[in-house]
Amino acid sequence: MAAISTRDITKEFGGVAAVNGISLSVPDGEFMVLLGPSGCGKTTFLRIIAGLEKQTGGDVIIGGDVVNDIPPRARGIAMMFQSYGLYPHYKVRDNIAFPLRTQRVPRAEIEKKVDWASQLLGIDHLLDRRPRQLSGGERQRVALARALVREPTVLLLDEPLSNLDAKLRASARNEIKQFQQRVGTTTVYVTHDQVEAMGMGDRIAVIDHGRIRQVGSPAAIYDDPADRFVATFVGTPPMNLLACNGGHLGFRPENLLPRDMIEESEVTEFSFHVERAEYLGSERIVYGRVDGFESTQEITAKLPPAHVAQESIRPGEAHDFAVRNSALCHFDEHGNRVRRH
Amino acid sequence: MSLALPRRVARRSRVQVLVAAVVRESFFYAAVVFFVVIAAFPFYWMLITAFKQNSDLYNLASIPFWFSEAPTLEHIRYLFEQTLFARWLLNSAVIGVCVTAITLVTALPAGYSLARMTGRSGEALGIGVFMTYLVPPTLLFLPLSRVITILGLQDSMWSLVLVYPTFTIPFCTWLMMGFFKSVPREIEEAAIVDGCSILGAFIKMVLPVSVPGILTIVIFTFTLTLQEFVYALTFISSSAQKTITLGVATDLVRGDIYFWGELMAGALIASVPVAIAYNLFLDRFIAGITGGAVK
Amino acid sequence: MVALAEKAVRQKTSRFQFILDRPTVLGPLFVSPAILYVFALVGLPFLLAIYYSVSAYTIYSQSYRFVGLRNFIDIVQNPIFLQTLVNTFIFTFGSQIIGLILGKFGALLLLRPFPGRKLVRGLIILPWAVPVALATVAWQWMFDSLYSVINWTLIAMGLLTRADAPNWLGNPHLAMLCVIIINGWRFFPFAIVIFLAGITAIPQDVLDAATVDGAGFWRRNYQIILPMIAPIVVVGLVFGIVFTFTDLSIVYLLTNGGPVNATSVLGFEGFQVGIVSGDVAHGAAISLFMLPVLFVLTIVMLRAIRRQEI
């Protein structure tokens, strides 16, 4: 097990910087999620850590050693790819054994380790099948077993759930997370799905245009965003932003509630004109506009179903809504968070 | 803009529809037969001639499309016993194997390099290599004949082993470039992360998965060497060193007299393997050409 | 939020320890045998050909004396050469047209599955698959002055009498026609394959949209299909032209350039002069006349390939 640290990693493709100076530290045993939209450079960054891409500048440090000039196979890492990258012409057993064979581990020990890894993931009954005969979930487990069998110091995952259908994703997410907790390997996980990030990460690094916007625990990212990008990227429906005094005023939909639902007195009040509503079973999303601000953006409010207001908040009406001041986020003209006390 | 209303379709009787369909189908099949006849008739002719007795062959009175006298194997026997046909077969086989080996050893790594390792300049280089395929033998044969003479390989089939890769390598490199590009990168990268060097990943992962493509270029290279005529004609004069195509086309003539029976038999035997190979691999071969040219 | 980097030890790796893992090293290494081979046996001879064409080199007097454009002037002033040049263009143009037309319609026929399509396809491919020299010999027999099966059939159908039966290979115009026919015949399966590949690559929705929009068979053909398959057809055409324009096998075997140079083409003439007669200098010069056409075709080909990448 080792810690990862990068110093000022940059990567340019033809003059365009895909990664623009990322310095990140992942302590031993942590599950770090790299979250960002497509094309933000998170996958490139991951591949640089792996050694599959050579950085234009900066250092990659694994377990205290600078590994810039060392190829992937000597870095002690294991990686899981988006489409798993299972070897199609090998059986599952040989797929899992492959990393050990390349290290010239003696045959008896290979067998032991393959059995251990396949039992750990519950695929020991599939050892003689070929990848094309497996389901998506089974393939993922084989890929994990293969990544694991070498007992790597670092585990890197590149959007491994994006090829699964929605139903499978939740259980697969769970499996990976539980698995990592049991084995304790330092893990870096790349995704564009904020639900995955929030559900799995010990810490999340939000990346946009090749730069880190914020690193922190899921709670820190969600409740205490560092800038407008992070604030709107995480959370569904996204945070409401109202242009105000050159900057923006932000509040999450679940914090915009009918005035009579909030007990505190330190609130900001809005006159909310409801335009449409969506009933989603566990909650109700109401869309509309508020008075008194320059922009005529659509504002969302997320109402819990238990509320009596289900019946009373309807399209075409205006209601008194409010947000607790402690739940307000102020952003300056550059989009950075301004923390007022 | 006025709406174009459908014209009232006249109600046709069942019989009329049927007749129209029959007419359409028969035109279709007639056209197919037409094409097959123009394509295949010369081969049918080859086939018939190879097995006709000379007395039947050179008789103006008999119907040429079928046997008037019993078919015979005498032409084939003559080929194998009285001419160097068997030797030519051997020469072509040896040349084929050697050239294929040379081509594989050079084109496989080159194709992989251009597909994976060289980026933009790789694309340009790939196209450049492919373009050399367009430099015609009838331009190069003159200087090459001088080179061959200097190397002491004149009138030897080994001159062909040296020269044939000049057209098989460019084309096969380009074909393999296309095939390798379709191998999912993740398999190679997984192998690299799992402990292989790039060379290791190439040999253990990419090649086994590309066996169909490799097979295609093996067959293609072999058939290219069998078909080649210009270099063989230029470099080789003594009968014992000739390839099968050259030998059949030039040696089965005594003075002014063409031994048509033997000629056709020889041409048939030399053509059949190539025709079969093309048929089996046509789909793959087309995929390779268009896959390379059409992204 | 920048996290502090830990104290790191720079590992001692020698420059060469992992040298074969670098794509920047391995890439050129992998590609060099092929490039060297092609350079040595195509590039250098090409330059050598140019070199010979401006020298006075023959087999008998192997001198590298520089004669400037003397050889080219000699050739151009030779009427046989001019006829050769004209022949080559006629030959190429004629056979490509035949090939294209037959190819287009053949492709349309083979588009839909029907019983026996595999067999039909296998038979139609034969002219292209089989070695050119051997097919030519078969045609030679079919055009034989005495025993031609074509003549026999025409006579049997009552269209000719034996006395009128043409001597295909003995008549200058007919001989050229024969050569054109053979080359067109050889080329049309390739054209079919190219057209088929192009047409089947057209997404079905485009064709359906056209049908719904009211395009009938011919309009669909010429306004939708043809423009969409143009790039690949151009590539195929360039191949066809290159291999036809530079061919010598058919002429050598069928007519040996005759009768009286009626079918002499560039490739053949280069062979006659350079190899058979041993006049390497003039032979090289003749062959080099192929260059302008090849150059233009290369540019066309490159454009077509580039257009497909969009």
PDB file of N, CA, C and O in Angstrom, chain A residues 3 5 7 25 59 61 64-66 70-71 73-74, chain C residues 1-6 8-11 13 18 21:
ATOM      1  N   ALA A   3       1.092   5.689  -0.780  1.00  0.00           N
ATOM      2  CA  ALA A   3       0.415   6.944  -1.056  1.00  0.00           C
ATOM      3  C   ALA A   3       0.835   7.443  -2.421  1.00  0.00           C
ATOM      4  O   ALA A   3       1.909   7.135  -2.912  1.00  0.00           O
ATOM      5  N   SER A   5       1.244  10.904  -4.870  1.00  0.00           N
ATOM      6  CA  SER A   5       1.272  12.351  -4.822  1.00  0.00           C
ATOM      7  C   SER A   5       1.732  12.850  -6.175  1.00  0.00           C
ATOM      8  O   SER A   5       2.590  12.246  -6.810  1.00  0.00           O
ATOM      9  N   ARG A   7       2.966  16.374  -8.410  1.00  0.00           N
ATOM     10  CA  ARG A   7       3.396  17.763  -8.271  1.00  0.00           C
ATOM     11  C   ARG A   7       3.207  18.444  -9.610  1.00  0.00           C
ATOM     12  O   ARG A   7       3.917  18.138 -10.552  1.00  0.00           O
ATOM     13  N   SER A  25      -2.661  14.973  -3.533  1.00  0.00           N
ATOM     14  CA  SER A  25      -2.055  14.012  -2.636  1.00  0.00           C
ATOM     15  C   SER A  25      -3.107  13.027  -2.178  1.00  0.00           C
ATOM     16  O   SER A  25      -4.178  13.417  -1.710  1.00  0.00           O
ATOM     17  N   ASP A  59       5.745  15.931 -11.666  1.00  0.00           N
ATOM     18  CA  ASP A  59       6.232  14.638 -11.168  1.00  0.00           C
ATOM     19  C   ASP A  59       5.100  13.797 -10.626  1.00  0.00           C
ATOM     20  O   ASP A  59       4.151  14.312 -10.040  1.00  0.00           O
ATOM     21  N   ILE A  61       4.601  10.740  -7.932  1.00  0.00           N
ATOM     22  CA  ILE A  61       5.327  10.089  -6.845  1.00  0.00           C
ATOM     23  C   ILE A  61       4.445   9.007  -6.246  1.00  0.00           C
ATOM     24  O   ILE A  61       3.333   9.280  -5.800  1.00  0.00           O
ATOM     25  N   GLY A  64       6.547   7.353  -2.218  1.00  0.00           N
ATOM     26  CA  GLY A  64       7.775   8.064  -1.888  1.00  0.00           C
ATOM     27  C   GLY A  64       8.788   8.123  -3.011  1.00  0.00           C
ATOM     28  O   GLY A  64       9.776   8.837  -2.931  1.00  0.00           O
ATOM     29  N   ASP A  65       8.590   7.376  -4.106  1.00  0.00           N
ATOM     30  CA  ASP A  65       9.546   7.390  -5.210  1.00  0.00           C
ATOM     31  C   ASP A  65       8.995   8.163  -6.404  1.00  0.00           C
ATOM     32  O   ASP A  65       7.824   8.017  -6.749  1.00  0.00           O
ATOM     33  N   VAL A  66       9.875   8.932  -7.027  1.00  0.00           N
ATOM     34  CA  VAL A  66       9.464   9.612  -8.262  1.00  0.00           C
ATOM     35  C   VAL A  66       9.485   8.587  -9.391  1.00  0.00           C
ATOM     36  O   VAL A  66      10.510   7.983  -9.675  1.00  0.00           O
ATOM     37  N   ILE A  70       9.551   5.566 -15.142  1.00  0.00           N
ATOM     38  CA  ILE A  70       9.355   4.129 -14.974  1.00  0.00           C
ATOM     39  C   ILE A  70       8.075   3.708 -15.685  1.00  0.00           C
ATOM     40  O   ILE A  70       7.036   4.337 -15.511  1.00  0.00           O
ATOM     41  N   PRO A  71       8.122   2.649 -16.495  1.00  0.00           N
ATOM     42  CA  PRO A  71       6.925   2.234 -17.232  1.00  0.00           C
ATOM     43  C   PRO A  71       5.874   1.644 -16.301  1.00  0.00           C
ATOM     44  O   PRO A  71       6.202   1.269 -15.171  1.00  0.00           O
ATOM     45  N   ARG A  73       4.468  -1.142 -15.849  1.00  0.00           N
ATOM     46  CA  ARG A  73       4.594  -2.441 -15.198  1.00  0.00           C
ATOM     47  C   ARG A  73       5.497  -2.415 -13.988  1.00  0.00           C
ATOM     48  O   ARG A  73       5.476  -3.331 -13.188  1.00  0.00           O
ATOM     49  N   ALA A  74       6.333  -1.390 -13.868  1.00  0.00           N
ATOM     50  CA  ALA A  74       7.237  -1.334 -12.715  1.00  0.00           C
ATOM     51  C   ALA A  74       6.746  -0.378 -11.642  1.00  0.00           C
ATOM     52  O   ALA A  74       7.451  -0.115 -10.681  1.00  0.00           O
TER      53      ALA A  74
ATOM     54  N   MET C   1      -7.282  24.409  -3.810  1.00  0.00           N
ATOM     55  CA  MET C   1      -6.778  23.615  -2.676  1.00  0.00           C
ATOM     56  C   MET C   1      -5.615  22.769  -3.111  1.00  0.00           C
ATOM     57  O   MET C   1      -5.794  21.737  -3.726  1.00  0.00           O
ATOM     58  N   VAL C   2      -4.431  23.185  -2.834  1.00  0.00           N
ATOM     59  CA  VAL C   2      -3.253  22.420  -3.246  1.00  0.00           C
ATOM     60  C   VAL C   2      -2.750  21.616  -2.063  1.00  0.00           C
ATOM     61  O   VAL C   2      -2.490  22.145  -0.996  1.00  0.00           O
ATOM     62  N   ALA C   3      -2.615  20.339  -2.259  1.00  0.00           N
ATOM     63  CA  ALA C   3      -2.122  19.504  -1.167  1.00  0.00           C
ATOM     64  C   ALA C   3      -0.603  19.487  -1.167  1.00  0.00           C
ATOM     65  O   ALA C   3       0.025  19.554  -2.215  1.00  0.00           O
ATOM     66  N   LEU C   4      -0.031  19.374  -0.015  1.00  0.00           N
ATOM     67  CA  LEU C   4       1.431  19.373   0.061  1.00  0.00           C
ATOM     68  C   LEU C   4       1.992  18.098  -0.526  1.00  0.00           C
ATOM     69  O   LEU C   4       1.514  17.004  -0.254  1.00  0.00           O
ATOM     70  N   ALA C   5       3.047  18.231  -1.292  1.00  0.00           N
ATOM     71  CA  ALA C   5       3.703  17.038  -1.828  1.00  0.00           C
ATOM     72  C   ALA C   5       4.639  16.479  -0.783  1.00  0.00           C
ATOM     73  O   ALA C   5       5.270  17.214  -0.050  1.00  0.00           O
ATOM     74  N   GLU C   6       4.732  15.145  -0.752  1.00  0.00           N
ATOM     75  CA  GLU C   6       5.627  14.534   0.227  1.00  0.00           C
ATOM     76  C   GLU C   6       7.052  14.637  -0.246  1.00  0.00           C
ATOM     77  O   GLU C   6       7.318  14.819  -1.432  1.00  0.00           O
ATOM     78  N   ALA C   8      10.135  13.398  -1.737  1.00  0.00           N
ATOM     79  CA  ALA C   8      10.258  12.282  -2.660  1.00  0.00           C
ATOM     80  C   ALA C   8      11.693  12.001  -3.012  1.00  0.00           C
ATOM     81  O   ALA C   8      12.487  12.901  -3.180  1.00  0.00           O
ATOM     82  N   VAL C   9      11.985  10.734  -3.136  1.00  0.00           N
ATOM     83  CA  VAL C   9      13.337  10.315  -3.522  1.00  0.00           C
ATOM     84  C   VAL C   9      13.336  10.016  -4.995  1.00  0.00           C
ATOM     85  O   VAL C   9      12.504   9.268  -5.484  1.00  0.00           O
ATOM     86  N   ARG C  10      14.264  10.606  -5.712  1.00  0.00           N
ATOM     87  CA  ARG C  10      14.300  10.325  -7.150  1.00  0.00           C
ATOM     88  C   ARG C  10      15.012   9.001  -7.350  1.00  0.00           C
ATOM     89  O   ARG C  10      16.161   8.847  -6.997  1.00  0.00           O
ATOM     90  N   GLN C  11      14.283   8.030  -7.936  1.00  0.00           N
ATOM     91  CA  GLN C  11      14.856   6.707  -8.117  1.00  0.00           C
ATOM     92  C   GLN C  11      15.962   6.733  -9.132  1.00  0.00           C
ATOM     93  O   GLN C  11      15.884   7.419 -10.147  1.00  0.00           O
ATOM     94  N   THR C  13      17.269   5.505 -12.046  1.00  0.00           N
ATOM     95  CA  THR C  13      17.067   4.650 -13.226  1.00  0.00           C
ATOM     96  C   THR C  13      18.027   5.111 -14.298  1.00  0.00           C
ATOM     97  O   THR C  13      18.120   6.289 -14.600  1.00  0.00           O
ATOM     98  N   PHE C  18      14.711   1.212 -19.251  1.00  0.00           N
ATOM     99  CA  PHE C  18      13.394   0.885 -19.798  1.00  0.00           C
ATOM    100  C   PHE C  18      13.245   1.416 -21.218  1.00  0.00           C
ATOM    101  O   PHE C  18      12.177   1.825 -21.620  1.00  0.00           O
ATOM    102  N   ASP C  21      10.519   0.374 -23.555  1.00  0.00           N
ATOM    103  CA  ASP C  21       9.133   0.625 -23.190  1.00  0.00           C
ATOM    104  C   ASP C  21       8.636   1.933 -23.749  1.00  0.00           C
ATOM    105  O   ASP C  21       7.479   2.253 -23.638  1.00  0.00           O
TER     106      ASP C  21
END
